[in-house]
C-alpha cells in the first residue's frame, strides 16, 4: 500500500471488525426479541389453560341461572352477570355522550388559551389516577352526599368518571384525524360550524370514537377496586330491578369466591373468570369489527 | 427550483433578487388600475395578517363579471391568501386580521352585519387537491344545497350540476357510488359540480389542476371556459401556460423585501403576457425567476 493513495486507499486496513461477531450480535437480538414475545404469550397461555382446566367443569346452565349460595353446587353468577350488564348500560349512557361532547368542544370550539390547556392537562392526569381514588370519590359524592346508596346508579356514576378521560382522549384523537380538507370543503359550501361537525367531522371520526368507547367499557368491566370502595355487595341473592337497587358485578363475585376456604369455590371462581374473559373478548372483537366496517364505508 | 425572493439570505443573493432590486430602483410607473365597469368582485386596499405576519399588502383589484381572471406569482406571493380573503376562508385559522374591504356585488363581505357562512354560499371554492366527501356522488352535490335550505327537486339539481361540470355522462349510471371511487380528474369535476350546486355568483379556484394529469387538466380548462359564460371565475395558478390558455385577465403578485403580497400588474391576459408594463412581470413570465 503506497503512501500516495490517500486516505481512501489505506482505509481497507483500518476496518477490522469481524463479520462473524457482527452476525452473532444480530442473531442474539433476534433471539432476545423472540424470547420477550414468548414470555408474554406463554404466561397468558398458562393462565388460560389453568383457568379452563379448573373452571370448565363448572360451566353449566345452572351456573348461569343461579344466585350465589353457601353451597358450591348451587352457586351461580346470575346476579353478578346482570349487575355488570346493568351497571355498564348506565355507565355508557353517562360517559359516552359527555365524553364525546367534551371532545367536540375541545377540538372544534375551544380556543387555545390557558383555560383549555388547564383542562387538557387535567384530563391527561385523570386518566392516570388510581381507580381506588375514583372509588373514594364515588363513595363520598354519589353514595353519601347525593344519597344514591350502594346502588347500581352510584356504581355507574363512579365508573363513568373513571372511563371519561379514556373516552375523551380517544374521541379527540379521532376528531383530530379528520382531514382538514374535509372541513374546508364543507365550509366553502356555506355550511355552518355545527353543520360541518354534524355531517362530516362526526361521521368520519365515529369509528375511532366507537373503538375508544368499547375499549373504555372493557376497562370498566374488569375494574373491582372502586366498586368495593363504594360498597357493591359480595353476596346478592336477587336481581337489581331499579337503578337504586344494590348489586354486585363479575370481578367482585370472582374475588369473593377466591377468598373462600372450600376448594370448590375456587373452581367456581375459575368458571367466573372464563365468563369475564369471554365478555371482554367479545367486546374487543366488536371494537375491531366496527372499526374495520366503518373504515371501509368511509 | 422555485425561489422565493424574500427568504433568500444575504450571502447568496441570487440573480432574481438583483432583477427585482433593479426594477424597484428604476421606479417604473406601475399602473395596475384597469378600466373595469361593473365588476363582480372589487378588492379595495386589502391587507391581511396572520398574527404578526403580513401576507397581503394593500391590494386593489376589480374582477370582471363572467370572465376568468388568473392570479399568478411565485410561491409565497400571497395569491392564495388573496383568493381565500374573498370568501373569508382565511378566518378558519385563528389570529387573522384584515384591512380594507372586498365588495361582492357591491356589498362589503367584511362588514359587521355579514355572516361569513352566507358569503361562502355566494362564493364557491375549488381546492388544490380534489376533496370530495367520502359519500355518494349524489350526497356530495346535495350537501351544500340542503344546508342552505334548497327546496326544489333534488334529482334535477344533481343532474343539472353534474351536467354543468361535464361529469353527468360519466357517472349517471350510478350516482350512489362513492365520490372517492372516481378518478382524480372526475373528483375535481365533482367538486366543481358541488360548488355550483349552491348557485354561487363567483367561483374561486385554488390551483385546481396541480394534482391532475395533463388530460384531466385540459378537461378542467375546457370546463372553465364553459362555466365562464355564467360565472365569474378567479383562478390561482402556478402554471403560466395555464393562465395564458384559460384566462381573460391576469394579475401578477409578488413579495419582495419591502412588502409581502403586493399586486404588481393587472390587465388583459394577452397584454400582460405579450407586453408587460412592469419589469418584474416580464422577468417572471419569461421564466427568469419563480
PDB file of C-alpha atoms in Angstrom, chain B:
ATOM      1  CA  UNK B   1     -36.498  25.267  -8.471  1.00  0.00           C
ATOM      2  CA  UNK B   2     -38.846  27.819  -7.053  1.00  0.00           C
ATOM      3  CA  UNK B   3     -37.119  30.639  -5.338  1.00  0.00           C
ATOM      4  CA  UNK B   4     -38.885  32.978  -3.019  1.00  0.00           C
ATOM      5  CA  UNK B   5     -37.006  36.271  -3.092  1.00  0.00           C
ATOM      6  CA  UNK B   6     -37.705  37.443   0.439  1.00  0.00           C
ATOM      7  CA  UNK B   7     -36.302  34.392   2.167  1.00  0.00           C
ATOM      8  CA  UNK B   8     -33.012  34.160   0.344  1.00  0.00           C
ATOM      9  CA  UNK B   9     -30.072  35.023   2.541  1.00  0.00           C
ATOM     10  CA  UNK B  10     -27.664  37.851   2.006  1.00  0.00           C
ATOM     11  CA  UNK B  11     -24.682  35.633   1.238  1.00  0.00           C
ATOM     12  CA  UNK B  12     -26.226  34.058  -1.809  1.00  0.00           C
ATOM     13  CA  UNK B  13     -28.041  36.961  -3.341  1.00  0.00           C
ATOM     14  CA  UNK B  14     -29.472  35.491  -6.485  1.00  0.00           C
ATOM     15  CA  UNK B  15     -29.910  36.996  -9.881  1.00  0.00           C
ATOM     16  CA  UNK B  16     -33.602  37.024  -9.068  1.00  0.00           C
ATOM     17  CA  UNK B  17     -33.066  39.463  -6.268  1.00  0.00           C
ATOM     18  CA  UNK B  18     -30.852  41.515  -8.474  1.00  0.00           C
ATOM     19  CA  UNK B  19     -33.546  41.709 -11.127  1.00  0.00           C
ATOM     20  CA  UNK B  20     -36.163  42.750  -8.609  1.00  0.00           C
ATOM     21  CA  UNK B  21     -33.900  45.230  -6.880  1.00  0.00           C
ATOM     22  CA  UNK B  22     -33.060  46.811 -10.170  1.00  0.00           C
ATOM     23  CA  UNK B  23     -36.719  47.039 -11.062  1.00  0.00           C
ATOM     24  CA  UNK B  24     -37.629  48.586  -7.751  1.00  0.00           C
ATOM     25  CA  UNK B  25     -34.775  51.035  -8.082  1.00  0.00           C
ATOM     26  CA  UNK B  26     -35.847  52.232 -11.512  1.00  0.00           C
ATOM     27  CA  UNK B  27     -39.283  53.096 -10.110  1.00  0.00           C
ATOM     28  CA  UNK B  28     -41.287  52.090 -13.125  1.00  0.00           C
ATOM     29  CA  UNK B  29     -44.770  53.524 -13.191  1.00  0.00           C
ATOM     30  CA  UNK B  30     -46.894  50.516 -12.249  1.00  0.00           C
ATOM     31  CA  UNK B  31     -50.384  51.436 -13.240  1.00  0.00           C
ATOM     32  CA  UNK B  32     -52.446  48.474 -12.051  1.00  0.00           C
ATOM     33  CA  UNK B  33     -55.840  50.110 -12.370  1.00  0.00           C
ATOM     34  CA  UNK B  34     -57.640  48.818 -15.412  1.00  0.00           C
ATOM     35  CA  UNK B  35     -60.923  50.329 -16.513  1.00  0.00           C
ATOM     36  CA  UNK B  36     -63.448  47.749 -15.372  1.00  0.00           C
ATOM     37  CA  UNK B  37     -67.089  48.798 -15.260  1.00  0.00           C
ATOM     38  CA  UNK B  38     -69.472  46.832 -13.030  1.00  0.00           C
ATOM     39  CA  UNK B  39     -67.069  44.255 -11.580  1.00  0.00           C
ATOM     40  CA  UNK B  40     -68.436  41.186  -9.755  1.00  0.00           C
ATOM     41  CA  UNK B  41     -65.788  41.375  -7.051  1.00  0.00           C
ATOM     42  CA  UNK B  42     -63.940  44.500  -6.075  1.00  0.00           C
ATOM     43  CA  UNK B  43     -60.978  44.351  -3.703  1.00  0.00           C
ATOM     44  CA  UNK B  44     -60.097  47.732  -2.187  1.00  0.00           C
ATOM     45  CA  UNK B  45     -56.817  48.422  -0.476  1.00  0.00           C
ATOM     46  CA  UNK B  46     -56.929  44.943   1.091  1.00  0.00           C
ATOM     47  CA  UNK B  47     -54.279  43.788   3.567  1.00  0.00           C
ATOM     48  CA  UNK B  48     -54.213  40.577   5.587  1.00  0.00           C
ATOM     49  CA  UNK B  49     -52.113  39.452   8.541  1.00  0.00           C
ATOM     50  CA  UNK B  50     -51.663  36.023  10.112  1.00  0.00           C
ATOM     51  CA  UNK B  51     -50.732  37.172  13.601  1.00  0.00           C
ATOM     52  CA  UNK B  52     -47.778  39.491  13.004  1.00  0.00           C
ATOM     53  CA  UNK B  53     -47.070  38.080   9.568  1.00  0.00           C
ATOM     54  CA  UNK B  54     -48.439  40.228   6.788  1.00  0.00           C
ATOM     55  CA  UNK B  55     -49.345  38.049   3.806  1.00  0.00           C
ATOM     56  CA  UNK B  56     -51.179  40.522   1.565  1.00  0.00           C
ATOM     57  CA  UNK B  57     -50.350  44.223   1.295  1.00  0.00           C
ATOM     58  CA  UNK B  58     -52.778  46.868   0.066  1.00  0.00           C
ATOM     59  CA  UNK B  59     -54.153  45.053  -2.941  1.00  0.00           C
ATOM     60  CA  UNK B  60     -56.785  46.789  -5.060  1.00  0.00           C
ATOM     61  CA  UNK B  61     -58.265  44.900  -7.973  1.00  0.00           C
ATOM     62  CA  UNK B  62     -61.590  44.630  -9.793  1.00  0.00           C
ATOM     63  CA  UNK B  63     -62.522  41.157 -11.032  1.00  0.00           C
ATOM     64  CA  UNK B  64     -64.606  41.453 -14.211  1.00  0.00           C
ATOM     65  CA  UNK B  65     -68.004  39.764 -14.373  1.00  0.00           C
ATOM     66  CA  UNK B  66     -68.314  36.423 -16.208  1.00  0.00           C
ATOM     67  CA  UNK B  67     -64.654  36.386 -17.117  1.00  0.00           C
ATOM     68  CA  UNK B  68     -61.774  34.239 -15.980  1.00  0.00           C
ATOM     69  CA  UNK B  69     -59.100  36.087 -14.057  1.00  0.00           C
ATOM     70  CA  UNK B  70     -55.870  34.270 -13.309  1.00  0.00           C
ATOM     71  CA  UNK B  71     -53.732  35.266 -10.336  1.00  0.00           C
ATOM     72  CA  UNK B  72     -50.115  34.277 -10.877  1.00  0.00           C
ATOM     73  CA  UNK B  73     -46.882  34.724  -8.981  1.00  0.00           C
ATOM     74  CA  UNK B  74     -44.137  32.745  -7.252  1.00  0.00           C
ATOM     75  CA  UNK B  75     -44.699  30.744  -4.029  1.00  0.00           C
ATOM     76  CA  UNK B  76     -45.314  32.959  -1.033  1.00  0.00           C
ATOM     77  CA  UNK B  77     -46.581  35.889  -3.098  1.00  0.00           C
ATOM     78  CA  UNK B  78     -49.922  35.901  -1.299  1.00  0.00           C
ATOM     79  CA  UNK B  79     -52.080  34.833  -4.220  1.00  0.00           C
ATOM     80  CA  UNK B  80     -53.840  32.003  -2.381  1.00  0.00           C
ATOM     81  CA  UNK B  81     -54.329  34.208   0.666  1.00  0.00           C
ATOM     82  CA  UNK B  82     -55.905  36.894  -1.504  1.00  0.00           C
ATOM     83  CA  UNK B  83     -58.223  34.273  -3.026  1.00  0.00           C
ATOM     84  CA  UNK B  84     -59.228  32.984   0.396  1.00  0.00           C
ATOM     85  CA  UNK B  85     -59.749  36.553   1.516  1.00  0.00           C
ATOM     86  CA  UNK B  86     -62.614  36.846  -0.954  1.00  0.00           C
ATOM     87  CA  UNK B  87     -64.757  34.126   0.699  1.00  0.00           C
ATOM     88  CA  UNK B  88     -63.289  34.652   4.177  1.00  0.00           C
ATOM     89  CA  UNK B  89     -61.784  31.151   4.342  1.00  0.00           C
ATOM     90  CA  UNK B  90     -58.665  32.546   6.000  1.00  0.00           C
ATOM     91  CA  UNK B  91     -60.652  33.084   9.160  1.00  0.00           C
ATOM     92  CA  UNK B  92     -60.867  29.342   9.805  1.00  0.00           C
ATOM     93  CA  UNK B  93     -57.334  29.747  11.124  1.00  0.00           C
ATOM     94  CA  UNK B  94     -57.160  31.874  14.244  1.00  0.00           C
ATOM     95  CA  UNK B  95     -55.317  35.164  14.504  1.00  0.00           C
ATOM     96  CA  UNK B  96     -56.245  36.608  11.113  1.00  0.00           C
ATOM     97  CA  UNK B  97     -56.656  40.361  10.773  1.00  0.00           C
ATOM     98  CA  UNK B  98     -57.701  42.286   7.694  1.00  0.00           C
ATOM     99  CA  UNK B  99     -57.798  45.872   6.481  1.00  0.00           C
ATOM    100  CA  UNK B 100     -59.573  47.369   3.516  1.00  0.00           C
ATOM    101  CA  UNK B 101     -62.592  45.670   2.014  1.00  0.00           C
ATOM    102  CA  UNK B 102     -63.852  43.177  -0.526  1.00  0.00           C
ATOM    103  CA  UNK B 103     -67.063  44.076  -2.318  1.00  0.00           C
ATOM    104  CA  UNK B 104     -69.173  41.220  -3.629  1.00  0.00           C
ATOM    105  CA  UNK B 105     -71.811  42.728  -5.915  1.00  0.00           C
ATOM    106  CA  UNK B 106     -71.298  45.981  -4.059  1.00  0.00           C
ATOM    107  CA  UNK B 107     -71.604  44.559  -0.522  1.00  0.00           C
ATOM    108  CA  UNK B 108     -68.573  44.510   1.736  1.00  0.00           C
ATOM    109  CA  UNK B 109     -68.118  40.874   2.793  1.00  0.00           C
ATOM    110  CA  UNK B 110     -66.144  42.070   5.825  1.00  0.00           C
ATOM    111  CA  UNK B 111     -68.964  44.279   7.116  1.00  0.00           C
ATOM    112  CA  UNK B 112     -70.038  43.508  10.693  1.00  0.00           C
ATOM    113  CA  UNK B 113     -73.545  42.519   9.666  1.00  0.00           C
ATOM    114  CA  UNK B 114     -72.294  39.950   7.133  1.00  0.00           C
ATOM    115  CA  UNK B 115     -72.041  36.294   8.188  1.00  0.00           C
ATOM    116  CA  UNK B 116     -69.092  34.503   6.538  1.00  0.00           C
ATOM    117  CA  UNK B 117     -71.344  31.441   6.123  1.00  0.00           C
ATOM    118  CA  UNK B 118     -73.565  33.427   3.759  1.00  0.00           C
ATOM    119  CA  UNK B 119     -70.521  34.807   1.910  1.00  0.00           C
ATOM    120  CA  UNK B 120     -69.244  31.282   1.292  1.00  0.00           C
ATOM    121  CA  UNK B 121     -72.589  30.198  -0.144  1.00  0.00           C
ATOM    122  CA  UNK B 122     -72.344  33.042  -2.661  1.00  0.00           C
ATOM    123  CA  UNK B 123     -68.665  32.418  -3.455  1.00  0.00           C
ATOM    124  CA  UNK B 124     -67.885  28.813  -4.419  1.00  0.00           C
ATOM    125  CA  UNK B 125     -64.413  27.387  -3.999  1.00  0.00           C
ATOM    126  CA  UNK B 126     -62.461  24.551  -5.586  1.00  0.00           C
ATOM    127  CA  UNK B 127     -59.283  23.418  -3.873  1.00  0.00           C
ATOM    128  CA  UNK B 128     -55.837  22.298  -4.937  1.00  0.00           C
ATOM    129  CA  UNK B 129     -56.434  18.644  -4.128  1.00  0.00           C
ATOM    130  CA  UNK B 130     -59.808  17.181  -5.063  1.00  0.00           C
ATOM    131  CA  UNK B 131     -61.650  16.800  -1.758  1.00  0.00           C
ATOM    132  CA  UNK B 132     -64.998  15.107  -2.352  1.00  0.00           C
ATOM    133  CA  UNK B 133     -66.826  13.999   0.780  1.00  0.00           C
ATOM    134  CA  UNK B 134     -66.493  10.236   1.379  1.00  0.00           C
ATOM    135  CA  UNK B 135     -70.134   9.816   0.389  1.00  0.00           C
ATOM    136  CA  UNK B 136     -72.179   9.123  -2.701  1.00  0.00           C
ATOM    137  CA  UNK B 137     -71.896  11.430  -5.711  1.00  0.00           C
ATOM    138  CA  UNK B 138     -75.497  12.452  -5.113  1.00  0.00           C
ATOM    139  CA  UNK B 139     -74.884  13.369  -1.479  1.00  0.00           C
ATOM    140  CA  UNK B 140     -71.763  15.310  -2.454  1.00  0.00           C
ATOM    141  CA  UNK B 141     -73.877  17.511  -4.714  1.00  0.00           C
ATOM    142  CA  UNK B 142     -76.781  17.839  -2.306  1.00  0.00           C
ATOM    143  CA  UNK B 143     -74.958  18.598   0.944  1.00  0.00           C
ATOM    144  CA  UNK B 144     -74.391  22.288   0.259  1.00  0.00           C
ATOM    145  CA  UNK B 145     -77.854  22.704  -1.220  1.00  0.00           C
ATOM    146  CA  UNK B 146     -79.521  21.051   1.775  1.00  0.00           C
ATOM    147  CA  UNK B 147     -77.742  23.048   4.488  1.00  0.00           C
ATOM    148  CA  UNK B 148     -78.571  26.216   2.567  1.00  0.00           C
ATOM    149  CA  UNK B 149     -82.254  25.345   2.553  1.00  0.00           C
ATOM    150  CA  UNK B 150     -82.735  24.180  -1.048  1.00  0.00           C
ATOM    151  CA  UNK B 151     -86.451  23.488  -1.555  1.00  0.00           C
ATOM    152  CA  UNK B 152     -86.867  22.373  -5.172  1.00  0.00           C
ATOM    153  CA  UNK B 153     -86.382  18.970  -6.826  1.00  0.00           C
ATOM    154  CA  UNK B 154     -83.166  17.267  -5.725  1.00  0.00           C
ATOM    155  CA  UNK B 155     -82.819  14.926  -8.716  1.00  0.00           C
ATOM    156  CA  UNK B 156     -82.997  17.863 -11.098  1.00  0.00           C
ATOM    157  CA  UNK B 157     -80.345  19.743  -9.139  1.00  0.00           C
ATOM    158  CA  UNK B 158     -77.984  16.739  -9.143  1.00  0.00           C
ATOM    159  CA  UNK B 159     -78.369  16.300 -12.890  1.00  0.00           C
ATOM    160  CA  UNK B 160     -78.018  19.994 -13.660  1.00  0.00           C
ATOM    161  CA  UNK B 161     -74.910  20.385 -11.504  1.00  0.00           C
ATOM    162  CA  UNK B 162     -73.243  17.274 -12.929  1.00  0.00           C
ATOM    163  CA  UNK B 163     -74.079  18.337 -16.485  1.00  0.00           C
ATOM    164  CA  UNK B 164     -72.635  21.804 -15.893  1.00  0.00           C
ATOM    165  CA  UNK B 165     -69.459  20.170 -14.631  1.00  0.00           C
ATOM    166  CA  UNK B 166     -69.292  17.857 -17.683  1.00  0.00           C
ATOM    167  CA  UNK B 167     -69.490  14.816 -15.432  1.00  0.00           C
ATOM    168  CA  UNK B 168     -73.076  13.617 -15.927  1.00  0.00           C
ATOM    169  CA  UNK B 169     -72.378  11.257 -18.841  1.00  0.00           C
ATOM    170  CA  UNK B 170     -69.566   9.560 -16.942  1.00  0.00           C
ATOM    171  CA  UNK B 171     -71.395   8.942 -13.673  1.00  0.00           C
ATOM    172  CA  UNK B 172     -75.162   8.935 -14.316  1.00  0.00           C
ATOM    173  CA  UNK B 173     -75.303   5.121 -14.332  1.00  0.00           C
ATOM    174  CA  UNK B 174     -74.522   5.063 -10.604  1.00  0.00           C
ATOM    175  CA  UNK B 175     -74.997   8.212  -8.565  1.00  0.00           C
ATOM    176  CA  UNK B 176     -74.854   6.164  -5.360  1.00  0.00           C
ATOM    177  CA  UNK B 177     -71.208   5.243  -5.789  1.00  0.00           C
ATOM    178  CA  UNK B 178     -68.730   6.989  -3.521  1.00  0.00           C
ATOM    179  CA  UNK B 179     -67.196  10.230  -4.731  1.00  0.00           C
ATOM    180  CA  UNK B 180     -63.845   8.726  -3.766  1.00  0.00           C
ATOM    181  CA  UNK B 181     -64.294   5.903  -6.298  1.00  0.00           C
ATOM    182  CA  UNK B 182     -63.820   8.389  -9.165  1.00  0.00           C
ATOM    183  CA  UNK B 183     -60.523   9.274 -10.842  1.00  0.00           C
ATOM    184  CA  UNK B 184     -58.664  12.419  -9.768  1.00  0.00           C
ATOM    185  CA  UNK B 185     -59.958  14.497 -12.669  1.00  0.00           C
ATOM    186  CA  UNK B 186     -63.511  13.268 -12.140  1.00  0.00           C
ATOM    187  CA  UNK B 187     -63.233  14.023  -8.420  1.00  0.00           C
ATOM    188  CA  UNK B 188     -62.198  17.600  -9.203  1.00  0.00           C
ATOM    189  CA  UNK B 189     -65.135  17.995 -11.582  1.00  0.00           C
ATOM    190  CA  UNK B 190     -67.383  16.589  -8.851  1.00  0.00           C
ATOM    191  CA  UNK B 191     -66.017  19.294  -6.537  1.00  0.00           C
ATOM    192  CA  UNK B 192     -66.841  21.902  -9.196  1.00  0.00           C
ATOM    193  CA  UNK B 193     -70.344  20.438  -9.598  1.00  0.00           C
ATOM    194  CA  UNK B 194     -70.774  20.512  -5.818  1.00  0.00           C
ATOM    195  CA  UNK B 195     -69.678  24.151  -5.714  1.00  0.00           C
ATOM    196  CA  UNK B 196     -72.063  25.313  -8.446  1.00  0.00           C
ATOM    197  CA  UNK B 197     -74.979  23.360  -6.952  1.00  0.00           C
ATOM    198  CA  UNK B 198     -75.438  26.142  -4.387  1.00  0.00           C
ATOM    199  CA  UNK B 199     -75.711  28.752  -7.183  1.00  0.00           C
ATOM    200  CA  UNK B 200     -72.678  30.867  -6.299  1.00  0.00           C
ATOM    201  CA  UNK B 201     -72.046  34.177  -8.014  1.00  0.00           C
ATOM    202  CA  UNK B 202     -68.294  33.733  -8.091  1.00  0.00           C
ATOM    203  CA  UNK B 203     -66.142  30.616  -8.381  1.00  0.00           C
ATOM    204  CA  UNK B 204     -62.703  30.626  -6.754  1.00  0.00           C
ATOM    205  CA  UNK B 205     -60.200  28.016  -7.885  1.00  0.00           C
ATOM    206  CA  UNK B 206     -57.013  27.493  -5.915  1.00  0.00           C
ATOM    207  CA  UNK B 207     -54.619  25.699  -8.271  1.00  0.00           C
ATOM    208  CA  UNK B 208     -57.379  23.283  -9.289  1.00  0.00           C
ATOM    209  CA  UNK B 209     -55.214  21.292 -11.694  1.00  0.00           C
ATOM    210  CA  UNK B 210     -51.941  20.971  -9.814  1.00  0.00           C
ATOM    211  CA  UNK B 211     -52.792  17.430  -8.657  1.00  0.00           C
ATOM    212  CA  UNK B 212     -54.076  16.300 -12.057  1.00  0.00           C
ATOM    213  CA  UNK B 213     -52.523  14.768 -15.167  1.00  0.00           C
ATOM    214  CA  UNK B 214     -52.396  16.778 -18.435  1.00  0.00           C
ATOM    215  CA  UNK B 215     -55.508  15.169 -19.943  1.00  0.00           C
ATOM    216  CA  UNK B 216     -57.608  15.810 -16.851  1.00  0.00           C
ATOM    217  CA  UNK B 217     -56.156  19.329 -16.688  1.00  0.00           C
ATOM    218  CA  UNK B 218     -57.303  20.109 -20.228  1.00  0.00           C
ATOM    219  CA  UNK B 219     -60.790  18.843 -19.407  1.00  0.00           C
ATOM    220  CA  UNK B 220     -60.990  21.166 -16.409  1.00  0.00           C
ATOM    221  CA  UNK B 221     -59.744  24.071 -18.514  1.00  0.00           C
ATOM    222  CA  UNK B 222     -62.402  23.398 -21.175  1.00  0.00           C
ATOM    223  CA  UNK B 223     -64.963  23.239 -18.407  1.00  0.00           C
ATOM    224  CA  UNK B 224     -63.780  26.582 -17.029  1.00  0.00           C
ATOM    225  CA  UNK B 225     -64.262  28.237 -20.412  1.00  0.00           C
ATOM    226  CA  UNK B 226     -67.768  26.799 -20.485  1.00  0.00           C
ATOM    227  CA  UNK B 227     -68.536  27.926 -16.917  1.00  0.00           C
ATOM    228  CA  UNK B 228     -67.261  31.445 -17.589  1.00  0.00           C
ATOM    229  CA  UNK B 229     -70.439  32.037 -19.612  1.00  0.00           C
ATOM    230  CA  UNK B 230     -72.382  32.007 -16.333  1.00  0.00           C
ATOM    231  CA  UNK B 231     -69.879  32.615 -13.557  1.00  0.00           C
ATOM    232  CA  UNK B 232     -67.142  34.995 -12.593  1.00  0.00           C
ATOM    233  CA  UNK B 233     -64.086  32.772 -12.143  1.00  0.00           C
ATOM    234  CA  UNK B 234     -60.902  33.628 -10.287  1.00  0.00           C
ATOM    235  CA  UNK B 235     -58.141  31.056 -10.569  1.00  0.00           C
ATOM    236  CA  UNK B 236     -54.851  30.959  -8.725  1.00  0.00           C
ATOM    237  CA  UNK B 237     -52.244  29.042 -10.656  1.00  0.00           C
ATOM    238  CA  UNK B 238     -48.570  28.276 -10.618  1.00  0.00           C
ATOM    239  CA  UNK B 239     -48.748  27.339 -14.219  1.00  0.00           C
ATOM    240  CA  UNK B 240     -48.193  30.320 -16.501  1.00  0.00           C
ATOM    241  CA  UNK B 241     -49.146  28.370 -19.604  1.00  0.00           C
ATOM    242  CA  UNK B 242     -52.442  27.563 -17.955  1.00  0.00           C
ATOM    243  CA  UNK B 243     -53.033  31.219 -17.113  1.00  0.00           C
ATOM    244  CA  UNK B 244     -52.258  32.173 -20.696  1.00  0.00           C
ATOM    245  CA  UNK B 245     -54.501  29.433 -22.127  1.00  0.00           C
ATOM    246  CA  UNK B 246     -57.537  29.839 -19.980  1.00  0.00           C
ATOM    247  CA  UNK B 247     -57.844  33.348 -18.599  1.00  0.00           C
ATOM    248  CA  UNK B 248     -59.194  36.622 -19.948  1.00  0.00           C
ATOM    249  CA  UNK B 249     -57.373  38.743 -17.394  1.00  0.00           C
ATOM    250  CA  UNK B 250     -54.246  38.115 -15.372  1.00  0.00           C
ATOM    251  CA  UNK B 251     -53.000  39.577 -12.123  1.00  0.00           C
ATOM    252  CA  UNK B 252     -49.361  39.222 -11.124  1.00  0.00           C
ATOM    253  CA  UNK B 253     -48.448  39.271  -7.443  1.00  0.00           C
ATOM    254  CA  UNK B 254     -45.075  39.335  -5.752  1.00  0.00           C
ATOM    255  CA  UNK B 255     -43.405  39.546  -2.359  1.00  0.00           C
ATOM    256  CA  UNK B 256     -40.160  41.441  -2.007  1.00  0.00           C
ATOM    257  CA  UNK B 257     -38.003  42.982   0.686  1.00  0.00           C
ATOM    258  CA  UNK B 258     -40.347  45.900   1.218  1.00  0.00           C
ATOM    259  CA  UNK B 259     -43.722  44.171   1.373  1.00  0.00           C
ATOM    260  CA  UNK B 260     -45.306  40.755   1.039  1.00  0.00           C
ATOM    261  CA  UNK B 261     -48.208  40.011  -1.231  1.00  0.00           C
ATOM    262  CA  UNK B 262     -48.365  43.053  -3.482  1.00  0.00           C
ATOM    263  CA  UNK B 263     -50.247  43.316  -6.731  1.00  0.00           C
ATOM    264  CA  UNK B 264     -47.662  44.240  -9.343  1.00  0.00           C
ATOM    265  CA  UNK B 265     -49.641  44.248 -12.540  1.00  0.00           C
ATOM    266  CA  UNK B 266     -53.153  43.512 -13.708  1.00  0.00           C
ATOM    267  CA  UNK B 267     -54.555  43.562 -17.204  1.00  0.00           C
ATOM    268  CA  UNK B 268     -55.950  41.586 -20.111  1.00  0.00           C
ATOM    269  CA  UNK B 269     -54.047  38.289 -20.326  1.00  0.00           C
ATOM    270  CA  UNK B 270     -52.781  38.905 -23.868  1.00  0.00           C
ATOM    271  CA  UNK B 271     -51.384  42.297 -22.931  1.00  0.00           C
ATOM    272  CA  UNK B 272     -49.777  41.082 -19.744  1.00  0.00           C
ATOM    273  CA  UNK B 273     -48.067  38.156 -21.433  1.00  0.00           C
ATOM    274  CA  UNK B 274     -47.017  39.878 -24.638  1.00  0.00           C
ATOM    275  CA  UNK B 275     -46.316  43.363 -23.411  1.00  0.00           C
ATOM    276  CA  UNK B 276     -45.904  43.550 -19.650  1.00  0.00           C
ATOM    277  CA  UNK B 277     -45.549  47.076 -18.357  1.00  0.00           C
ATOM    278  CA  UNK B 278     -43.540  46.091 -15.278  1.00  0.00           C
ATOM    279  CA  UNK B 279     -40.049  44.677 -15.491  1.00  0.00           C
ATOM    280  CA  UNK B 280     -40.718  42.220 -12.658  1.00  0.00           C
ATOM    281  CA  UNK B 281     -43.730  40.825 -14.513  1.00  0.00           C
ATOM    282  CA  UNK B 282     -41.587  40.352 -17.566  1.00  0.00           C
ATOM    283  CA  UNK B 283     -38.885  38.661 -15.523  1.00  0.00           C
ATOM    284  CA  UNK B 284     -41.429  36.259 -14.068  1.00  0.00           C
ATOM    285  CA  UNK B 285     -43.314  35.361 -17.243  1.00  0.00           C
ATOM    286  CA  UNK B 286     -40.134  34.835 -19.189  1.00  0.00           C
ATOM    287  CA  UNK B 287     -39.016  32.390 -16.533  1.00  0.00           C
ATOM    288  CA  UNK B 288     -36.117  34.389 -15.128  1.00  0.00           C
ATOM    289  CA  UNK B 289     -37.362  33.562 -11.615  1.00  0.00           C
ATOM    290  CA  UNK B 290     -40.256  31.910  -9.796  1.00  0.00           C
TER     291      UNK B 290
END
